[in-house]
Short mmCIF file of C-alpha atoms in Angstrom, two decimals:
data_model
loop_
_atom_site.label_atom_id
_atom_site.label_comp_id
_atom_site.label_asym_id
_atom_site.label_seq_id
_atom_site.Cartn_x
_atom_site.Cartn_y
_atom_site.Cartn_z
CA UNK A 1 3.70 -6.89 -3.96
CA UNK A 2 3.13 -8.07 -7.52
CA UNK A 3 0.63 -10.05 -9.51
CA UNK A 4 -1.07 -10.18 -12.86
CA UNK A 5 -4.77 -9.71 -13.46
CA UNK A 6 -6.98 -12.59 -12.51
CA UNK A 7 -10.33 -13.56 -13.94
CA UNK A 8 -11.63 -13.69 -10.40
CA UNK A 9 -13.02 -10.78 -8.48
CA UNK A 10 -13.23 -10.56 -4.75
CA UNK A 11 -16.77 -11.53 -3.85
CA UNK A 12 -19.55 -9.33 -2.60
CA UNK A 13 -18.84 -7.44 0.60
CA UNK A 14 -18.38 -9.94 3.39
CA UNK A 15 -16.41 -10.54 6.56
CA UNK A 16 -13.07 -11.83 5.35
CA UNK A 17 -11.56 -13.24 8.52
CA UNK A 18 -12.26 -13.63 12.18
CA UNK A 19 -10.60 -10.74 13.95
CA UNK A 20 -9.38 -9.73 17.38
CA UNK A 21 -8.66 -6.46 19.17
CA UNK A 22 -12.22 -5.25 18.57
CA UNK A 23 -11.33 -4.77 14.93
CA UNK A 24 -13.55 -5.35 11.94
CA UNK A 25 -12.37 -6.56 8.55
CA UNK A 26 -14.47 -6.74 5.45
CA UNK A 27 -13.69 -7.59 1.85
CA UNK A 28 -14.82 -5.08 -0.73
CA UNK A 29 -15.56 -5.77 -4.35
CA UNK A 30 -12.57 -4.95 -6.52
CA UNK A 31 -11.26 -5.23 -10.05
CA UNK A 32 -7.76 -5.55 -11.53
CA UNK A 33 -5.56 -2.50 -11.47
CA UNK A 34 -5.42 -0.09 -14.40
CA UNK A 35 -3.17 -1.38 -17.17
CA UNK A 36 -1.10 1.81 -17.05
CA UNK A 37 0.44 0.53 -13.85
CA UNK A 38 1.72 -2.63 -15.47
CA UNK A 39 1.53 -4.62 -12.25
CA UNK A 40 -1.85 -6.33 -12.38
CA UNK A 41 -2.24 -6.26 -16.15
CA UNK A 42 -1.48 -8.40 -19.16
CA UNK A 43 1.34 -5.97 -19.96
CA UNK A 44 3.29 -6.78 -16.81
CA UNK A 45 6.97 -7.17 -17.79
CA UNK A 46 8.21 -8.91 -14.65
CA UNK A 47 10.37 -5.94 -13.65
CA UNK A 48 8.23 -4.78 -10.74
CA UNK A 49 9.16 -1.73 -8.67
CA UNK A 50 8.71 -2.89 -5.10
CA UNK A 51 10.06 0.17 -3.21
CA UNK A 52 7.09 2.30 -2.22
CA UNK A 53 6.35 5.98 -2.30
CA UNK A 54 5.10 7.03 1.14
CA UNK A 55 3.00 10.15 1.76
CA UNK A 56 1.80 11.23 5.20
CA UNK A 57 -0.38 14.34 5.48
CA UNK A 58 -1.59 15.87 8.74
CA UNK A 59 -4.39 18.43 8.96
CA UNK A 60 -4.44 18.84 12.74
CA UNK A 61 -1.99 17.99 15.55
CA UNK A 62 -4.38 15.64 17.36
CA UNK A 63 -7.42 13.48 16.69
CA UNK A 64 -9.60 15.65 18.92
CA UNK A 65 -8.72 18.79 16.96
CA UNK A 66 -10.13 17.32 13.73
CA UNK A 67 -13.86 18.02 13.56
CA UNK A 68 -15.83 17.20 10.44
CA UNK A 69 -16.97 20.44 8.80
CA UNK A 70 -19.44 18.66 6.50
CA UNK A 71 -21.67 16.61 8.83
CA UNK A 72 -24.25 16.39 6.06
CA UNK A 73 -22.01 14.29 3.85
CA UNK A 74 -23.95 11.52 2.17
CA UNK A 75 -22.96 8.13 3.57
CA UNK A 76 -24.12 4.85 2.09
CA UNK A 77 -24.35 1.33 3.47
CA UNK A 78 -20.66 0.57 2.92
CA UNK A 79 -19.76 3.48 5.22
CA UNK A 80 -21.73 2.04 8.14
CA UNK A 81 -20.18 -0.44 10.56
CA UNK A 82 -19.74 -0.98 14.29
CA UNK A 83 -17.36 1.99 14.49
CA UNK A 84 -19.64 4.52 12.76
CA UNK A 85 -20.56 6.39 15.94
CA UNK A 86 -16.90 6.67 16.98
CA UNK A 87 -15.63 8.14 13.73
CA UNK A 88 -14.67 11.79 13.43
CA UNK A 89 -12.67 14.04 11.13
CA UNK A 90 -11.29 12.40 8.01
CA UNK A 91 -12.79 9.06 9.03
CA UNK A 92 -16.20 10.51 8.09
CA UNK A 93 -15.16 10.92 4.46
CA UNK A 94 -17.25 8.45 2.39
CA UNK A 95 -15.28 5.51 1.03
CA UNK A 96 -16.42 6.38 -2.48
CA UNK A 97 -14.56 9.70 -2.14
CA UNK A 98 -11.37 7.91 -1.13
CA UNK A 99 -11.70 5.49 -4.06
CA UNK A 100 -12.04 8.45 -6.42
CA UNK A 101 -8.81 9.88 -5.01
CA UNK A 102 -7.04 6.53 -5.34
CA UNK A 103 -8.01 6.36 -9.01
CA UNK A 104 -5.63 9.29 -9.57
CA UNK A 105 -2.84 7.15 -8.13
CA UNK A 106 -3.82 4.10 -10.23
CA UNK A 107 -4.61 1.71 -7.41
CA UNK A 108 -7.77 0.21 -6.01
CA UNK A 109 -9.16 -0.96 -2.69
CA UNK A 110 -9.07 -4.71 -2.06
CA UNK A 111 -10.35 -4.77 1.52
CA UNK A 112 -10.71 -2.72 4.68
CA UNK A 113 -9.77 -3.24 8.32
CA UNK A 114 -11.10 -0.88 11.00
CA UNK A 115 -11.09 -0.33 14.73
CA UNK A 116 -12.08 2.47 17.08
CA UNK A 117 -8.98 4.53 16.21
CA UNK A 118 -8.43 4.30 12.46
CA UNK A 119 -9.46 2.78 9.14
CA UNK A 120 -7.04 0.85 6.92
CA UNK A 121 -7.41 0.02 3.25
CA UNK A 122 -5.44 -2.79 1.64
CA UNK A 123 -4.73 -1.67 -1.92
CA UNK A 124 -3.84 -3.35 -5.19
CA UNK A 125 -0.56 -1.44 -4.75
CA UNK A 126 0.16 -1.29 -1.00
CA UNK A 127 -1.81 0.54 1.74
CA UNK A 128 -3.86 3.51 2.91
CA UNK A 129 -4.53 4.48 6.56
CA UNK A 130 -7.00 7.14 7.73
CA UNK A 131 -7.08 8.74 11.18
CA UNK A 132 -9.40 11.64 12.12
CA UNK A 133 -6.57 14.15 11.67
CA UNK A 134 -4.12 12.55 9.23
CA UNK A 135 -3.70 9.99 6.48
CA UNK A 136 -0.89 7.71 5.34
CA UNK A 137 -0.76 6.58 1.70
CA UNK A 138 1.85 4.07 0.57
CA UNK A 139 1.98 2.81 -3.03
CA UNK A 140 4.42 0.71 -5.03
CA UNK A 141 4.93 -0.05 -8.72
CA UNK A 142 4.52 2.82 -11.16
CA UNK A 143 1.72 4.47 -9.22
CA UNK A 144 1.47 8.27 -9.43
CA UNK A 145 1.20 8.99 -5.74
CA UNK A 146 2.00 12.71 -5.72
CA UNK A 147 -0.82 13.47 -8.15
CA UNK A 148 -3.20 12.71 -5.27
CA UNK A 149 -2.05 15.73 -3.25
CA UNK A 150 -4.38 18.36 -4.81
CA UNK A 151 -7.37 16.03 -4.40
CA UNK A 152 -6.44 15.25 -0.78
CA UNK A 153 -6.23 18.96 -0.03
CA UNK A 154 -9.70 19.42 -1.57
CA UNK A 155 -11.11 16.59 0.54
CA UNK A 156 -9.58 18.00 3.72
CA UNK A 157 -11.00 21.42 2.94
CA UNK A 158 -14.50 20.07 2.39
CA UNK A 159 -14.68 17.63 5.28
CA UNK A 160 -12.44 19.37 7.84
CA UNK A 161 -12.54 22.97 6.71
CA UNK A 162 -8.72 22.85 6.51
CA UNK A 163 -7.19 25.69 4.54
CA UNK A 164 -3.81 23.95 4.34
CA UNK A 165 -1.95 20.91 5.56
CA UNK A 166 -0.63 20.99 9.13
CA UNK A 167 2.48 19.02 8.16
CA UNK A 168 3.56 16.71 5.34
CA UNK A 169 6.06 13.87 4.96
CA UNK A 170 7.07 12.17 1.73
CA UNK A 171 9.74 9.49 1.49
CA UNK A 172 10.98 6.60 -0.62
CA UNK A 173 13.97 4.36 -1.15
CA UNK A 174 15.95 4.73 -4.39
CA UNK A 175 14.08 3.01 -7.24
CA UNK A 176 15.28 -0.17 -8.95
CA UNK A 177 13.75 0.82 -12.32
CA UNK A 178 13.39 4.62 -12.33
CA UNK A 179 12.96 4.81 -16.12
CA UNK A 180 9.71 2.82 -15.84
CA UNK A 181 8.11 5.41 -13.59
CA UNK A 182 5.70 8.02 -14.85
CA UNK A 183 7.44 11.29 -15.69
CA UNK A 184 6.83 12.94 -12.30
CA UNK A 185 8.45 10.10 -10.37
CA UNK A 186 11.49 9.43 -12.58
CA UNK A 187 13.80 11.51 -10.43
CA UNK A 188 13.90 12.86 -6.89
CA UNK A 189 14.50 16.35 -8.28
CA UNK A 190 11.20 16.27 -10.21
CA UNK A 191 9.31 15.02 -7.17
CA UNK A 192 10.79 17.77 -4.99
CA UNK A 193 9.94 20.44 -7.55
CA UNK A 194 6.34 19.25 -7.60
CA UNK A 195 6.11 19.13 -3.81
CA UNK A 196 7.55 22.64 -3.58
CA UNK A 197 4.68 23.98 -5.70
CA UNK A 198 2.26 22.86 -2.98
CA UNK A 199 4.49 23.34 0.07
CA UNK A 200 6.94 26.21 -0.60
CA UNK A 201 8.62 25.90 2.80
CA UNK A 202 9.39 22.18 2.48
CA UNK A 203 12.86 20.67 2.78
CA UNK A 204 14.31 17.70 0.86
CA UNK A 205 17.05 15.32 1.98
CA UNK A 206 18.93 12.30 0.67
CA UNK A 207 20.13 9.98 3.42
CA UNK A 208 22.76 7.30 2.90
CA UNK A 209 25.46 6.72 0.29
CA UNK A 210 24.71 7.77 -3.28
CA UNK A 211 26.44 4.68 -4.71
CA UNK A 212 24.47 2.25 -2.52
CA UNK A 213 20.91 1.93 -1.34
CA UNK A 214 19.78 5.24 0.07
CA UNK A 215 16.61 6.99 1.22
CA UNK A 216 14.90 10.21 0.21
CA UNK A 217 12.72 12.26 2.56
CA UNK A 218 10.77 15.51 2.19
CA UNK A 219 9.42 17.38 5.24
CA UNK A 220 7.34 20.49 5.75
CA UNK A 221 5.53 21.98 8.70
CA UNK A 222 4.11 22.02 11.21
CA UNK A 223 2.25 25.09 10.00
CA UNK A 224 -0.34 27.16 11.75
CA UNK A 225 -3.71 25.63 11.08
CA UNK A 226 -7.26 26.83 11.48
CA UNK A 227 -10.00 24.26 11.74
CA UNK A 228 -13.62 24.64 12.85
CA UNK A 229 -13.82 24.36 16.63
CA UNK A 230 -10.28 25.61 17.23
CA UNK A 231 -10.05 28.93 19.09
CA UNK A 232 -8.59 32.17 17.80
CA UNK A 233 -5.75 33.71 19.81
CA UNK A 234 -7.99 36.44 21.23
CA UNK A 235 -10.88 34.14 22.04
CA UNK A 236 -11.78 33.81 25.70
CA UNK A 237 -11.30 30.20 26.66
CA UNK A 238 -13.55 28.25 28.94
CA UNK A 239 -12.27 25.98 31.68
CA UNK A 240 -12.53 22.75 29.70
CA UNK A 241 -9.43 21.06 28.34
CA UNK A 242 -10.58 21.42 24.75
CA UNK A 243 -11.26 25.16 25.17
CA UNK A 244 -8.23 26.16 27.19
CA UNK A 245 -5.62 28.55 25.75
CA UNK A 246 -2.99 25.89 26.40
CA UNK A 247 -4.75 23.45 24.10
CA UNK A 248 -5.05 26.08 21.40
CA UNK A 249 -1.40 27.10 21.58
CA UNK A 250 -0.25 23.51 21.46
CA UNK A 251 -2.53 22.74 18.55
CA UNK A 252 -0.82 25.45 16.53
CA UNK A 253 2.80 24.65 17.29
CA UNK A 254 3.27 21.18 18.67
CA UNK A 255 5.01 18.34 16.86
CA UNK A 256 2.50 15.73 15.80
CA UNK A 257 0.48 14.05 18.57
CA UNK A 258 3.08 13.92 21.32
CA UNK A 259 1.21 16.35 23.57
CA UNK A 260 -2.27 14.87 23.32
CA UNK A 261 -2.27 12.96 26.60
CA UNK A 262 -0.51 15.82 28.38
CA UNK A 263 -3.47 18.07 27.78
CA UNK A 264 -6.13 15.57 28.71
CA UNK A 265 -4.49 14.68 32.01
CA UNK A 266 -3.44 18.12 33.35
CA UNK A 267 -5.70 18.45 36.40
CA UNK A 268 -5.32 19.92 39.88
CA UNK A 269 -2.71 17.98 41.83
CA UNK A 270 -2.26 15.48 39.01
CA UNK A 271 1.01 14.53 37.40
CA UNK A 272 1.40 14.48 33.65
CA UNK A 273 2.22 10.99 32.35
CA UNK A 274 4.78 10.28 29.69
CA UNK A 275 3.38 11.33 26.33
CA UNK A 276 2.46 8.58 23.90
CA UNK A 277 5.37 7.93 21.58
CA UNK A 278 5.16 9.06 17.97
CA UNK A 279 7.69 6.66 16.49
CA UNK A 280 7.67 4.97 13.09
CA UNK A 281 10.08 2.19 12.11
CA UNK A 282 10.61 1.11 8.51
CA UNK A 283 12.58 -1.95 7.38
CA UNK A 284 13.23 -2.06 3.62
CA UNK A 285 14.74 -5.28 2.30
CA UNK A 286 16.25 -6.44 -1.02
CA UNK A 287 17.78 -9.71 -2.22
CA UNK A 288 15.20 -11.87 -0.45
CA UNK A 289 15.94 -15.56 0.18
CA UNK A 290 14.35 -17.57 -2.70
CA UNK A 291 13.53 -20.52 -0.44
CA UNK A 292 11.64 -18.34 2.00
CA UNK A 293 9.89 -16.59 -0.87
CA UNK A 294 8.24 -19.77 -2.17
CA UNK A 295 5.41 -19.12 0.28
CA UNK A 296 4.70 -15.82 -1.51
CA UNK A 297 3.80 -17.60 -4.78
CA UNK A 298 0.43 -19.06 -5.63
CA UNK A 299 0.67 -22.75 -4.76
CA UNK A 300 3.34 -22.15 -2.12
CA UNK A 301 1.72 -21.59 1.26
CA UNK A 302 -1.70 -21.64 -0.41
CA UNK A 303 -3.44 -22.08 -3.75
CA UNK A 304 -6.13 -19.55 -2.81
CA UNK A 305 -5.91 -15.98 -4.01
CA UNK A 306 -6.98 -13.21 -1.67
CA UNK A 307 -7.50 -13.08 2.07
CA UNK A 308 -7.59 -16.84 2.67
CA UNK A 309 -4.28 -17.26 0.88
CA UNK A 310 -2.92 -14.28 2.79
CA UNK A 311 -3.75 -15.87 6.13
CA UNK A 312 -1.97 -19.07 5.06
CA UNK A 313 1.15 -17.03 4.23
CA UNK A 314 1.03 -15.32 7.61
CA UNK A 315 1.01 -18.66 9.42
CA UNK A 316 3.57 -20.42 7.19
CA UNK A 317 6.21 -17.68 7.27
CA UNK A 318 6.11 -16.56 10.89
CA UNK A 319 4.61 -13.18 10.08
CA UNK A 320 1.68 -13.94 12.39
CA UNK A 321 4.07 -14.27 15.34
CA UNK A 322 5.48 -10.73 15.06
CA UNK A 323 2.38 -9.06 16.50
CA UNK A 324 0.30 -12.00 17.75
CA UNK A 325 -2.28 -9.77 19.50
CA UNK A 326 -3.04 -7.65 16.45
CA UNK A 327 -5.80 -7.90 13.87
CA UNK A 328 -4.53 -8.38 10.32
CA UNK A 329 -5.88 -8.17 6.79
CA UNK A 330 -3.66 -9.83 4.18
CA UNK A 331 -3.79 -10.82 0.50
CA UNK A 332 -1.94 -13.37 -1.64
CA UNK A 333 -1.75 -12.32 -5.30
CA UNK A 334 -1.67 -14.27 -8.57
CA UNK A 335 0.90 -15.36 -9.64
CA UNK A 336 2.89 -14.05 -6.67
CA UNK A 337 3.12 -11.25 -4.14
CA UNK A 338 1.79 -10.55 -0.67
CA UNK A 339 0.40 -7.53 1.20
CA UNK A 340 -0.77 -7.06 4.78
CA UNK A 341 -2.27 -4.34 6.97
CA UNK A 342 -2.36 -4.85 10.72
CA UNK A 343 -3.93 -2.83 13.53
CA UNK A 344 -3.26 -2.88 17.25
CA UNK A 345 -4.70 -0.11 19.40
CA UNK A 346 -4.05 3.22 17.67
CA UNK A 347 -1.02 1.85 15.80
CA UNK A 348 -0.65 0.10 12.46
CA UNK A 349 1.87 -2.05 10.66
CA UNK A 350 2.04 -2.99 7.01
CA UNK A 351 4.01 -5.50 4.93
CA UNK A 352 4.44 -5.71 1.14
CA UNK A 353 6.44 -8.35 -0.70
CA UNK A 354 7.71 -8.67 -4.27
CA UNK A 355 9.29 -12.16 -4.34
CA UNK A 356 10.68 -12.47 -7.91
CA UNK A 357 14.45 -13.11 -7.63
CA UNK A 358 15.58 -10.44 -10.10
CA UNK A 359 13.66 -7.66 -8.31
CA UNK A 360 12.88 -9.10 -4.88
CA UNK A 361 11.88 -6.58 -2.25
CA UNK A 362 9.92 -6.46 0.99
CA UNK A 363 8.93 -3.61 3.26
CA UNK A 364 7.83 -3.64 6.88
CA UNK A 365 6.53 -0.44 8.47
CA UNK A 366 5.16 -0.15 12.00
CA UNK A 367 4.02 2.30 14.65
CA UNK A 368 3.11 -0.50 17.11
CA UNK A 369 5.08 -0.98 20.31
CA UNK A 370 3.44 -4.15 21.50
CA UNK A 371 5.43 -4.93 24.65
CA UNK A 372 8.97 -4.90 25.98
CA UNK A 373 10.05 -7.33 23.25
CA UNK A 374 9.15 -4.82 20.50
CA UNK A 375 9.62 -1.43 22.12
CA UNK A 376 10.18 0.97 19.24
CA UNK A 377 11.87 3.47 21.58
CA UNK A 378 14.59 1.10 22.80
CA UNK A 379 17.63 -0.25 20.99
CA UNK A 380 16.81 -3.77 22.13
CA UNK A 381 13.22 -3.51 20.94
CA UNK A 382 14.22 -2.32 17.46
CA UNK A 383 16.90 -5.02 17.31
CA UNK A 384 14.35 -7.71 18.19
CA UNK A 385 11.97 -6.44 15.54
CA UNK A 386 14.63 -6.23 12.81
CA UNK A 387 15.92 -9.74 13.56
CA UNK A 388 12.42 -11.20 13.63
CA UNK A 389 11.52 -9.56 10.32
CA UNK A 390 14.85 -10.52 8.72
CA UNK A 391 14.26 -14.14 9.75
CA UNK A 392 11.03 -14.15 7.75
CA UNK A 393 12.53 -12.77 4.53
CA UNK A 394 16.27 -13.52 4.65
CA UNK A 395 17.35 -10.36 2.79
CA UNK A 396 20.89 -9.79 1.51
CA UNK A 397 20.60 -6.12 2.49
CA UNK A 398 18.21 -4.04 4.54
CA UNK A 399 17.63 -0.40 5.37
CA UNK A 400 16.21 0.58 8.77
CA UNK A 401 14.82 4.01 9.64
CA UNK A 402 13.46 5.17 12.99
CA UNK A 403 11.50 8.44 12.89
CA UNK A 404 10.67 9.86 16.31
CA UNK A 405 8.90 13.10 17.22
CA UNK A 406 10.69 15.56 19.46
CA UNK A 407 9.24 17.35 22.47
CA UNK A 408 10.97 20.69 21.99
CA UNK A 409 7.90 22.78 21.24
CA UNK A 410 6.10 21.42 24.29
CA UNK A 411 9.10 22.50 26.35
CA UNK A 412 8.97 26.02 24.93
CA UNK A 413 5.28 26.36 25.71
CA UNK A 414 5.65 24.93 29.19
CA UNK A 415 8.32 27.48 30.01
CA UNK A 416 6.47 30.45 28.53
CA UNK A 417 4.34 33.07 30.26
CA UNK A 418 1.21 31.33 29.02
CA UNK A 419 -1.55 31.42 31.65
CA UNK A 420 -3.00 27.98 32.25
CA UNK A 421 -6.30 27.56 34.07
CA UNK A 422 -6.45 24.06 35.51
CA UNK A 423 -9.99 23.06 36.44
CA UNK A 424 -10.76 26.76 36.78
CA UNK A 425 -8.10 27.39 39.43
CA UNK A 426 -5.36 29.61 38.05
CA UNK A 427 -3.01 29.09 41.02
CA UNK A 428 -2.12 25.66 39.70
CA UNK A 429 -0.85 26.94 36.35
CA UNK A 430 2.81 26.92 37.46
CA UNK A 431 2.50 23.32 38.58
CA UNK A 432 0.88 22.34 35.28
CA UNK A 433 3.63 24.06 33.27
CA UNK A 434 6.31 22.41 35.36
CA UNK A 435 4.78 19.00 34.73
CA UNK A 436 4.56 19.73 30.99
CA UNK A 437 8.18 20.83 30.92
CA UNK A 438 9.28 17.66 32.69
CA UNK A 439 7.32 15.43 30.31
CA UNK A 440 8.62 17.33 27.28
CA UNK A 441 12.21 16.95 28.48
CA UNK A 442 11.71 13.20 28.80
CA UNK A 443 10.16 13.06 25.36
CA UNK A 444 12.93 14.94 23.55
CA UNK A 445 15.62 12.29 23.80
CA UNK A 446 17.76 11.02 20.95
CA UNK A 447 16.57 7.61 19.68
CA UNK A 448 19.04 5.00 20.94
CA UNK A 449 21.81 3.87 18.62
CA UNK A 450 21.11 0.71 16.66
CA UNK A 451 22.25 -2.50 18.31
CA UNK A 452 24.13 -5.06 16.16
CA UNK A 453 21.82 -7.26 14.09
CA UNK A 454 22.69 -10.94 14.19
CA UNK A 455 23.92 -12.18 10.80
CA UNK A 456 24.46 -8.69 9.34
CA UNK A 457 27.18 -6.07 9.30
CA UNK A 458 26.54 -2.33 9.40
CA UNK A 459 27.62 -0.44 6.30
CA UNK A 460 26.14 2.99 7.03
CA UNK A 461 24.66 4.82 10.00
CA UNK A 462 23.26 8.36 10.11
CA UNK A 463 21.58 10.44 12.85
CA UNK A 464 19.57 13.47 11.77
CA UNK A 465 18.28 16.13 14.15
CA UNK A 466 15.38 17.94 12.46
CA UNK A 467 13.42 20.77 14.08
CA UNK A 468 10.61 18.48 15.19
CA UNK A 469 11.96 14.95 14.68
CA UNK A 470 14.88 12.67 15.26
CA UNK A 471 15.79 10.27 12.47
CA UNK A 472 18.11 7.29 12.74
CA UNK A 473 19.11 5.52 9.52
CA UNK A 474 21.14 2.35 9.10
CA UNK A 475 22.06 0.16 6.14
CA UNK A 476 23.03 -3.49 6.68
CA UNK A 477 24.33 -6.26 4.44
CA UNK A 478 24.42 -9.97 5.20
CA UNK A 479 27.66 -11.04 6.83
CA UNK A 480 29.85 -13.40 4.80
#
């Protein structure tokens, strides 16, 4: 996403678009980005760094484990909407606090899109998503993303009572113009050194070929975490799901949110359903087709900057057809560039486009499995998604990553000597553990190998088995 500063500002807070999926969108007042970023300023050189820095920080394993520790936080009118009574955890942090944090990164909020599960912020440089227990911050250009970490930790401590992060993920593609980055982000080694000062047990990886496009990832956790409302090991548990020793043990050792539905549905005589998938797919594209990119310029699909222009781009390019049942919040920039946040259920997807030919780049990230056509846990579903996205942008090369949580820690707990009281009747504990073990075994399967992508040949494929995640990586180039 690129664009120079415009004399226009987004108008007073208003509903930007009609929305579906019980989701609310509103446009917030905004101003051009700080000139230090060089992307929305008069000093913009035209060499825009499209590849984003992506930070995901968890402070609890599930939404229900994240309880706001500062219920007296001062909220103003902008923090009130139809979802106010449903918010918990980090979603209760005032928007002014988040804007203060984003100032450290050198990006600003353009608009928001919310539903009952999460809040999304469309930024001058990419996107920000807030769940009760975690946040996802994605920024492009020369933003200083990692400098936000100390402030995020402070916010989590104040509003959740978190003494540390539960787990952290940081990733990015190799930069096109690394020398234009601020000092911290000019090399992967410097970024890792900085992350290690905050997360000493973290691990860094480079995935792919060093002489071609490749991908960096940094992982740490899950750690033990102590939040208000979570039981100590020697605390006598009551018979409710939230107070049971099983819930507490899982909350300390499970991988992400894969066990959440297992806990809520473990009743006498009941079977445990398949856990909700924790899968994220990223498609990172370079060498975009110039003809297709005309829609991403002012005067292409639309002559209107902002959300109205963004909606025109969605319709003209086929983006709107990828997740037709979702609610979306998009923005067309001056003179060019496009960004979108979309929500469907408890999942999100986000798109960011830099269309200039000499530095063209687009990213598509999603956690939404909408139906059998886009099932993120099947080879055919990922293939359909990649081909549909590639048809929109026509890239010369693309990188695809599939990150999927494992179920190994659930399996360990299910097979342990842990006493489980199901609805107050201890005799059913063996049955509950057996059901958990079965569900965990189903969950811990290797993501399917990538299917061939029409019009592209595979240059590189990698499968990583981390302690708590599977990662599949593939690099494609357009077939001759």
